[in-house]
JSON list of C-alpha atoms in Angstrom, two decimals:
[
{"chain": "A", "resi": 1, "resn": "UNK", "atom": "CA", "xyz": [-101.40, 81.40, 63.76]},
{"chain": "A", "resi": 2, "resn": "UNK", "atom": "CA", "xyz": [-102.05, 81.60, 67.39]},
{"chain": "A", "resi": 3, "resn": "UNK", "atom": "CA", "xyz": [-100.49, 79.45, 70.26]},
{"chain": "A", "resi": 4, "resn": "UNK", "atom": "CA", "xyz": [-103.70, 77.85, 72.52]},
{"chain": "A", "resi": 5, "resn": "UNK", "atom": "CA", "xyz": [-103.55, 76.37, 75.72]},
{"chain": "A", "resi": 6, "resn": "UNK", "atom": "CA", "xyz": [-106.44, 73.73, 75.87]},
{"chain": "A", "resi": 7, "resn": "UNK", "atom": "CA", "xyz": [-107.76, 72.24, 79.23]},
{"chain": "A", "resi": 8, "resn": "UNK", "atom": "CA", "xyz": [-110.32, 71.13, 81.71]},
{"chain": "A", "resi": 9, "resn": "UNK", "atom": "CA", "xyz": [-111.17, 72.55, 85.09]},
{"chain": "A", "resi": 10, "resn": "UNK", "atom": "CA", "xyz": [-111.21, 69.09, 86.63]},
{"chain": "A", "resi": 11, "resn": "UNK", "atom": "CA", "xyz": [-109.00, 66.62, 88.59]},
{"chain": "A", "resi": 12, "resn": "UNK", "atom": "CA", "xyz": [-111.14, 63.62, 87.40]},
{"chain": "A", "resi": 13, "resn": "UNK", "atom": "CA", "xyz": [-109.41, 60.85, 85.12]},
{"chain": "A", "resi": 14, "resn": "UNK", "atom": "CA", "xyz": [-112.81, 60.01, 83.53]},
{"chain": "A", "resi": 15, "resn": "UNK", "atom": "CA", "xyz": [-113.86, 64.12, 82.92]},
{"chain": "A", "resi": 16, "resn": "UNK", "atom": "CA", "xyz": [-116.24, 64.81, 80.38]},
{"chain": "A", "resi": 17, "resn": "UNK", "atom": "CA", "xyz": [-114.83, 68.02, 80.13]},
{"chain": "A", "resi": 18, "resn": "UNK", "atom": "CA", "xyz": [-111.49, 67.46, 78.99]},
{"chain": "A", "resi": 19, "resn": "UNK", "atom": "CA", "xyz": [-113.45, 64.96, 76.32]},
{"chain": "A", "resi": 20, "resn": "UNK", "atom": "CA", "xyz": [-114.91, 68.68, 75.07]},
{"chain": "A", "resi": 21, "resn": "UNK", "atom": "CA", "xyz": [-111.80, 69.92, 75.30]},
{"chain": "A", "resi": 22, "resn": "UNK", "atom": "CA", "xyz": [-110.09, 67.20, 72.92]},
{"chain": "A", "resi": 23, "resn": "UNK", "atom": "CA", "xyz": [-113.17, 67.41, 70.69]},
{"chain": "A", "resi": 24, "resn": "UNK", "atom": "CA", "xyz": [-112.86, 70.83, 70.46]},
{"chain": "A", "resi": 25, "resn": "UNK", "atom": "CA", "xyz": [-109.42, 71.00, 69.79]},
{"chain": "A", "resi": 26, "resn": "UNK", "atom": "CA", "xyz": [-110.12, 68.50, 66.83]},
{"chain": "A", "resi": 27, "resn": "UNK", "atom": "CA", "xyz": [-112.26, 71.10, 65.15]},
{"chain": "A", "resi": 28, "resn": "UNK", "atom": "CA", "xyz": [-109.80, 73.78, 64.65]},
{"chain": "A", "resi": 29, "resn": "UNK", "atom": "CA", "xyz": [-107.34, 74.03, 62.24]},
{"chain": "A", "resi": 30, "resn": "UNK", "atom": "CA", "xyz": [-104.08, 76.57, 61.62]},
{"chain": "A", "resi": 31, "resn": "UNK", "atom": "CA", "xyz": [-103.40, 77.22, 65.04]},
{"chain": "A", "resi": 32, "resn": "UNK", "atom": "CA", "xyz": [-100.76, 75.54, 67.72]},
{"chain": "A", "resi": 33, "resn": "UNK", "atom": "CA", "xyz": [-102.34, 73.85, 70.20]},
{"chain": "A", "resi": 34, "resn": "UNK", "atom": "CA", "xyz": [-101.03, 72.06, 73.76]},
{"chain": "A", "resi": 35, "resn": "UNK", "atom": "CA", "xyz": [-103.70, 70.48, 75.59]},
{"chain": "A", "resi": 36, "resn": "UNK", "atom": "CA", "xyz": [-103.18, 69.50, 79.25]},
{"chain": "A", "resi": 37, "resn": "UNK", "atom": "CA", "xyz": [-104.95, 66.88, 81.12]},
{"chain": "A", "resi": 38, "resn": "UNK", "atom": "CA", "xyz": [-105.11, 68.92, 84.74]},
{"chain": "A", "resi": 39, "resn": "UNK", "atom": "CA", "xyz": [-105.96, 65.05, 86.44]},
{"chain": "A", "resi": 40, "resn": "UNK", "atom": "CA", "xyz": [-101.94, 65.40, 85.96]},
{"chain": "A", "resi": 41, "resn": "UNK", "atom": "CA", "xyz": [-101.67, 68.39, 88.30]},
{"chain": "A", "resi": 42, "resn": "UNK", "atom": "CA", "xyz": [-102.72, 67.86, 91.98]},
{"chain": "A", "resi": 43, "resn": "UNK", "atom": "CA", "xyz": [-102.36, 70.82, 93.94]},
{"chain": "A", "resi": 44, "resn": "UNK", "atom": "CA", "xyz": [-103.00, 71.22, 97.86]},
{"chain": "A", "resi": 45, "resn": "UNK", "atom": "CA", "xyz": [-105.95, 73.22, 99.21]},
{"chain": "A", "resi": 46, "resn": "UNK", "atom": "CA", "xyz": [-104.53, 76.50, 99.69]},
{"chain": "A", "resi": 47, "resn": "UNK", "atom": "CA", "xyz": [-103.66, 78.25, 102.59]},
{"chain": "A", "resi": 48, "resn": "UNK", "atom": "CA", "xyz": [-101.69, 81.04, 103.49]},
{"chain": "A", "resi": 49, "resn": "UNK", "atom": "CA", "xyz": [-99.36, 79.11, 105.49]},
{"chain": "A", "resi": 50, "resn": "UNK", "atom": "CA", "xyz": [-99.11, 76.53, 103.30]},
{"chain": "A", "resi": 51, "resn": "UNK", "atom": "CA", "xyz": [-97.55, 79.37, 100.35]},
{"chain": "A", "resi": 52, "resn": "UNK", "atom": "CA", "xyz": [-96.09, 80.61, 103.64]},
{"chain": "A", "resi": 53, "resn": "UNK", "atom": "CA", "xyz": [-94.05, 77.56, 104.68]},
{"chain": "A", "resi": 54, "resn": "UNK", "atom": "CA", "xyz": [-93.31, 76.20, 101.07]},
{"chain": "A", "resi": 55, "resn": "UNK", "atom": "CA", "xyz": [-93.85, 78.24, 98.54]},
{"chain": "A", "resi": 56, "resn": "UNK", "atom": "CA", "xyz": [-95.12, 77.43, 95.30]},
{"chain": "A", "resi": 57, "resn": "UNK", "atom": "CA", "xyz": [-94.69, 73.97, 93.48]},
{"chain": "A", "resi": 58, "resn": "UNK", "atom": "CA", "xyz": [-92.71, 73.68, 90.25]},
{"chain": "A", "resi": 59, "resn": "UNK", "atom": "CA", "xyz": [-95.72, 72.00, 88.53]},
{"chain": "A", "resi": 60, "resn": "UNK", "atom": "CA", "xyz": [-97.79, 75.35, 89.33]},
{"chain": "A", "resi": 61, "resn": "UNK", "atom": "CA", "xyz": [-94.90, 77.97, 88.41]},
{"chain": "A", "resi": 62, "resn": "UNK", "atom": "CA", "xyz": [-94.35, 75.55, 85.40]},
{"chain": "A", "resi": 63, "resn": "UNK", "atom": "CA", "xyz": [-98.60, 76.00, 84.57]},
{"chain": "A", "resi": 64, "resn": "UNK", "atom": "CA", "xyz": [-98.27, 79.63, 85.35]},
{"chain": "A", "resi": 65, "resn": "UNK", "atom": "CA", "xyz": [-95.57, 79.80, 82.18]},
{"chain": "A", "resi": 66, "resn": "UNK", "atom": "CA", "xyz": [-97.97, 77.88, 80.17]},
{"chain": "A", "resi": 67, "resn": "UNK", "atom": "CA", "xyz": [-100.60, 80.00, 80.45]},
{"chain": "A", "resi": 68, "resn": "UNK", "atom": "CA", "xyz": [-98.29, 83.08, 80.15]},
{"chain": "A", "resi": 69, "resn": "UNK", "atom": "CA", "xyz": [-96.69, 81.95, 76.89]},
{"chain": "A", "resi": 70, "resn": "UNK", "atom": "CA", "xyz": [-99.81, 81.49, 74.97]},
{"chain": "A", "resi": 71, "resn": "UNK", "atom": "CA", "xyz": [-102.44, 83.67, 72.90]},
{"chain": "A", "resi": 72, "resn": "UNK", "atom": "CA", "xyz": [-105.51, 82.27, 74.08]},
{"chain": "A", "resi": 73, "resn": "UNK", "atom": "CA", "xyz": [-106.76, 79.63, 75.94]},
{"chain": "A", "resi": 74, "resn": "UNK", "atom": "CA", "xyz": [-109.43, 77.22, 75.90]},
{"chain": "A", "resi": 75, "resn": "UNK", "atom": "CA", "xyz": [-111.17, 75.91, 79.31]},
{"chain": "A", "resi": 76, "resn": "UNK", "atom": "CA", "xyz": [-114.09, 73.54, 80.21]},
{"chain": "A", "resi": 77, "resn": "UNK", "atom": "CA", "xyz": [-115.34, 73.91, 83.31]},
{"chain": "A", "resi": 78, "resn": "UNK", "atom": "CA", "xyz": [-116.95, 71.12, 85.47]},
{"chain": "A", "resi": 79, "resn": "UNK", "atom": "CA", "xyz": [-119.73, 71.62, 88.39]},
{"chain": "A", "resi": 80, "resn": "UNK", "atom": "CA", "xyz": [-119.86, 70.43, 91.53]},
{"chain": "A", "resi": 81, "resn": "UNK", "atom": "CA", "xyz": [-123.09, 71.37, 93.49]},
{"chain": "A", "resi": 82, "resn": "UNK", "atom": "CA", "xyz": [-124.26, 74.52, 91.08]},
{"chain": "A", "resi": 83, "resn": "UNK", "atom": "CA", "xyz": [-120.93, 76.16, 91.01]},
{"chain": "A", "resi": 84, "resn": "UNK", "atom": "CA", "xyz": [-117.07, 76.05, 90.05]},
{"chain": "A", "resi": 85, "resn": "UNK", "atom": "CA", "xyz": [-115.43, 72.78, 90.76]},
{"chain": "A", "resi": 86, "resn": "UNK", "atom": "CA", "xyz": [-113.04, 73.32, 94.54]},
{"chain": "A", "resi": 87, "resn": "UNK", "atom": "CA", "xyz": [-110.38, 71.92, 91.99]},
{"chain": "A", "resi": 88, "resn": "UNK", "atom": "CA", "xyz": [-110.39, 74.11, 89.99]},
{"chain": "A", "resi": 89, "resn": "UNK", "atom": "CA", "xyz": [-111.53, 77.02, 92.19]},
{"chain": "A", "resi": 90, "resn": "UNK", "atom": "CA", "xyz": [-108.29, 76.15, 94.26]},
{"chain": "A", "resi": 91, "resn": "UNK", "atom": "CA", "xyz": [-106.69, 76.12, 90.85]},
{"chain": "A", "resi": 92, "resn": "UNK", "atom": "CA", "xyz": [-107.08, 79.89, 90.22]},
{"chain": "A", "resi": 93, "resn": "UNK", "atom": "CA", "xyz": [-106.65, 80.56, 93.58]},
{"chain": "A", "resi": 94, "resn": "UNK", "atom": "CA", "xyz": [-102.69, 79.11, 93.56]},
{"chain": "A", "resi": 95, "resn": "UNK", "atom": "CA", "xyz": [-102.12, 81.11, 90.16]},
{"chain": "A", "resi": 96, "resn": "UNK", "atom": "CA", "xyz": [-104.24, 84.35, 91.37]},
{"chain": "A", "resi": 97, "resn": "UNK", "atom": "CA", "xyz": [-101.59, 84.15, 94.65]},
{"chain": "A", "resi": 98, "resn": "UNK", "atom": "CA", "xyz": [-98.14, 83.59, 91.81]},
{"chain": "A", "resi": 99, "resn": "UNK", "atom": "CA", "xyz": [-99.38, 85.96, 89.86]},
{"chain": "A", "resi": 100, "resn": "UNK", "atom": "CA", "xyz": [-103.08, 88.21, 90.00]},
{"chain": "A", "resi": 101, "resn": "UNK", "atom": "CA", "xyz": [-102.80, 89.08, 86.39]},
{"chain": "A", "resi": 102, "resn": "UNK", "atom": "CA", "xyz": [-101.78, 85.70, 85.58]},
{"chain": "A", "resi": 103, "resn": "UNK", "atom": "CA", "xyz": [-104.45, 85.88, 82.25]},
{"chain": "A", "resi": 104, "resn": "UNK", "atom": "CA", "xyz": [-103.64, 89.24, 81.33]},
{"chain": "A", "resi": 105, "resn": "UNK", "atom": "CA", "xyz": [-104.19, 89.48, 77.12]},
{"chain": "A", "resi": 106, "resn": "UNK", "atom": "CA", "xyz": [-105.48, 86.08, 77.12]},
{"chain": "A", "resi": 107, "resn": "UNK", "atom": "CA", "xyz": [-108.26, 85.44, 75.09]},
{"chain": "A", "resi": 108, "resn": "UNK", "atom": "CA", "xyz": [-110.64, 82.41, 76.51]},
{"chain": "A", "resi": 109, "resn": "UNK", "atom": "CA", "xyz": [-113.44, 80.13, 75.02]},
{"chain": "A", "resi": 110, "resn": "UNK", "atom": "CA", "xyz": [-115.14, 78.59, 77.97]},
{"chain": "A", "resi": 111, "resn": "UNK", "atom": "CA", "xyz": [-117.04, 75.80, 78.02]},
{"chain": "A", "resi": 112, "resn": "UNK", "atom": "CA", "xyz": [-119.12, 73.73, 80.32]},
{"chain": "A", "resi": 113, "resn": "UNK", "atom": "CA", "xyz": [-120.70, 70.54, 80.35]},
{"chain": "A", "resi": 114, "resn": "UNK", "atom": "CA", "xyz": [-122.36, 67.59, 82.46]},
{"chain": "A", "resi": 115, "resn": "UNK", "atom": "CA", "xyz": [-124.61, 64.86, 82.59]},
{"chain": "A", "resi": 116, "resn": "UNK", "atom": "CA", "xyz": [-127.74, 66.48, 83.78]},
{"chain": "A", "resi": 117, "resn": "UNK", "atom": "CA", "xyz": [-129.82, 69.09, 81.36]},
{"chain": "A", "resi": 118, "resn": "UNK", "atom": "CA", "xyz": [-128.36, 72.22, 82.86]},
{"chain": "A", "resi": 119, "resn": "UNK", "atom": "CA", "xyz": [-124.84, 71.30, 81.56]},
{"chain": "A", "resi": 120, "resn": "UNK", "atom": "CA", "xyz": [-122.70, 73.02, 84.32]},
{"chain": "A", "resi": 121, "resn": "UNK", "atom": "CA", "xyz": [-124.59, 76.55, 83.56]},
{"chain": "A", "resi": 122, "resn": "UNK", "atom": "CA", "xyz": [-123.81, 77.07, 87.00]},
{"chain": "A", "resi": 123, "resn": "UNK", "atom": "CA", "xyz": [-120.45, 76.58, 87.13]},
{"chain": "A", "resi": 124, "resn": "UNK", "atom": "CA", "xyz": [-119.79, 78.75, 83.63]},
{"chain": "A", "resi": 125, "resn": "UNK", "atom": "CA", "xyz": [-121.67, 81.43, 85.06]},
{"chain": "A", "resi": 126, "resn": "UNK", "atom": "CA", "xyz": [-119.77, 81.75, 88.14]},
{"chain": "A", "resi": 127, "resn": "UNK", "atom": "CA", "xyz": [-116.35, 81.43, 85.74]},
{"chain": "A", "resi": 128, "resn": "UNK", "atom": "CA", "xyz": [-117.20, 83.63, 83.31]},
{"chain": "A", "resi": 129, "resn": "UNK", "atom": "CA", "xyz": [-118.00, 86.50, 85.88]},
{"chain": "A", "resi": 130, "resn": "UNK", "atom": "CA", "xyz": [-114.45, 85.25, 87.84]},
{"chain": "A", "resi": 131, "resn": "UNK", "atom": "CA", "xyz": [-111.82, 84.98, 84.94]},
{"chain": "A", "resi": 132, "resn": "UNK", "atom": "CA", "xyz": [-111.89, 88.93, 84.16]},
{"chain": "A", "resi": 133, "resn": "UNK", "atom": "CA", "xyz": [-110.46, 89.42, 87.41]},
{"chain": "A", "resi": 134, "resn": "UNK", "atom": "CA", "xyz": [-106.83, 87.78, 86.46]},
{"chain": "A", "resi": 135, "resn": "UNK", "atom": "CA", "xyz": [-107.14, 89.88, 83.14]},
{"chain": "A", "resi": 136, "resn": "UNK", "atom": "CA", "xyz": [-108.97, 87.25, 80.98]},
{"chain": "A", "resi": 137, "resn": "UNK", "atom": "CA", "xyz": [-111.07, 88.34, 78.50]},
{"chain": "A", "resi": 138, "resn": "UNK", "atom": "CA", "xyz": [-113.63, 85.26, 77.81]},
{"chain": "A", "resi": 139, "resn": "UNK", "atom": "CA", "xyz": [-114.49, 85.24, 74.17]},
{"chain": "A", "resi": 140, "resn": "UNK", "atom": "CA", "xyz": [-117.59, 83.29, 74.11]},
{"chain": "A", "resi": 141, "resn": "UNK", "atom": "CA", "xyz": [-118.93, 80.58, 76.45]},
{"chain": "A", "resi": 142, "resn": "UNK", "atom": "CA", "xyz": [-120.68, 77.14, 75.37]},
{"chain": "A", "resi": 143, "resn": "UNK", "atom": "CA", "xyz": [-122.93, 74.56, 77.74]},
{"chain": "A", "resi": 144, "resn": "UNK", "atom": "CA", "xyz": [-123.18, 71.22, 76.45]},
{"chain": "A", "resi": 145, "resn": "UNK", "atom": "CA", "xyz": [-126.11, 69.92, 78.59]},
{"chain": "A", "resi": 146, "resn": "UNK", "atom": "CA", "xyz": [-126.94, 65.52, 78.80]},
{"chain": "A", "resi": 147, "resn": "UNK", "atom": "CA", "xyz": [-123.14, 65.36, 77.76]},
{"chain": "A", "resi": 148, "resn": "UNK", "atom": "CA", "xyz": [-123.30, 61.48, 77.20]},
{"chain": "A", "resi": 149, "resn": "UNK", "atom": "CA", "xyz": [-126.58, 62.51, 74.74]},
{"chain": "A", "resi": 150, "resn": "UNK", "atom": "CA", "xyz": [-125.31, 65.04, 72.91]},
{"chain": "A", "resi": 151, "resn": "UNK", "atom": "CA", "xyz": [-121.59, 64.16, 71.93]},
{"chain": "A", "resi": 152, "resn": "UNK", "atom": "CA", "xyz": [-120.22, 61.27, 70.20]},
{"chain": "A", "resi": 153, "resn": "UNK", "atom": "CA", "xyz": [-116.99, 60.66, 69.35]},
{"chain": "A", "resi": 154, "resn": "UNK", "atom": "CA", "xyz": [-117.73, 59.83, 65.91]},
{"chain": "A", "resi": 155, "resn": "UNK", "atom": "CA", "xyz": [-120.46, 62.07, 64.95]},
{"chain": "A", "resi": 156, "resn": "UNK", "atom": "CA", "xyz": [-119.55, 65.20, 66.87]},
{"chain": "A", "resi": 157, "resn": "UNK", "atom": "CA", "xyz": [-122.82, 67.67, 68.59]},
{"chain": "A", "resi": 158, "resn": "UNK", "atom": "CA", "xyz": [-125.62, 65.34, 67.67]},
{"chain": "A", "resi": 159, "resn": "UNK", "atom": "CA", "xyz": [-128.48, 67.94, 68.75]},
{"chain": "A", "resi": 160, "resn": "UNK", "atom": "CA", "xyz": [-128.51, 70.32, 66.06]},
{"chain": "A", "resi": 161, "resn": "UNK", "atom": "CA", "xyz": [-129.57, 73.80, 67.99]},
{"chain": "A", "resi": 162, "resn": "UNK", "atom": "CA", "xyz": [-126.87, 73.20, 70.11]},
{"chain": "A", "resi": 163, "resn": "UNK", "atom": "CA", "xyz": [-124.07, 72.26, 67.24]},
{"chain": "A", "resi": 164, "resn": "UNK", "atom": "CA", "xyz": [-125.07, 76.00, 66.08]},
{"chain": "A", "resi": 165, "resn": "UNK", "atom": "CA", "xyz": [-124.23, 77.11, 69.47]},
{"chain": "A", "resi": 166, "resn": "UNK", "atom": "CA", "xyz": [-121.28, 75.46, 69.53]},
{"chain": "A", "resi": 167, "resn": "UNK", "atom": "CA", "xyz": [-120.11, 76.44, 65.90]},
{"chain": "A", "resi": 168, "resn": "UNK", "atom": "CA", "xyz": [-120.90, 80.38, 66.40]},
{"chain": "A", "resi": 169, "resn": "UNK", "atom": "CA", "xyz": [-118.82, 80.37, 70.33]},
{"chain": "A", "resi": 170, "resn": "UNK", "atom": "CA", "xyz": [-115.72, 78.42, 68.66]},
{"chain": "A", "resi": 171, "resn": "UNK", "atom": "CA", "xyz": [-115.97, 80.54, 65.75]},
{"chain": "A", "resi": 172, "resn": "UNK", "atom": "CA", "xyz": [-116.18, 83.88, 67.70]},
{"chain": "A", "resi": 173, "resn": "UNK", "atom": "CA", "xyz": [-113.34, 82.87, 69.87]},
{"chain": "A", "resi": 174, "resn": "UNK", "atom": "CA", "xyz": [-111.02, 81.68, 66.75]},
{"chain": "A", "resi": 175, "resn": "UNK", "atom": "CA", "xyz": [-112.12, 84.85, 64.57]},
{"chain": "A", "resi": 176, "resn": "UNK", "atom": "CA", "xyz": [-110.70, 87.25, 67.58]},
{"chain": "A", "resi": 177, "resn": "UNK", "atom": "CA", "xyz": [-107.15, 85.40, 67.11]}
]
């Protein structure tokens, strides 16, 4: 049984990426899973001046410790203007200052969704390339386009092709644990 931390890279209280994380967690058995809603984790914009003046917040240190205690992570990233959100990039900036390899030996299921047809593929691609710099192993990725049309809380992923892609990504991730 693996310990897994699951969250969305969004600070929105209405995050569809967080909804995708909750759906994914509901599909997993026989593992210990902790789910975090990052809407409850406000962080100031990173600056070296602020870092020097105030150091690292308790919530940042606690998040880093939560990450380092687990075997794997499930992350769903949101997209703003074709890239990862400023919030998530800022979070990575802060975490990497506390410990450059804060994701060392962590296996990642990386997902993204959006209300549009691209499914936040720009964010998914850029984050997938970035996380290994911090020690992560991205095991599988999944993009869910048109969130409102393709995911039902009651029925799951509605499009059979997308459901097959999702199941393959989730299975690859779970098989790696």
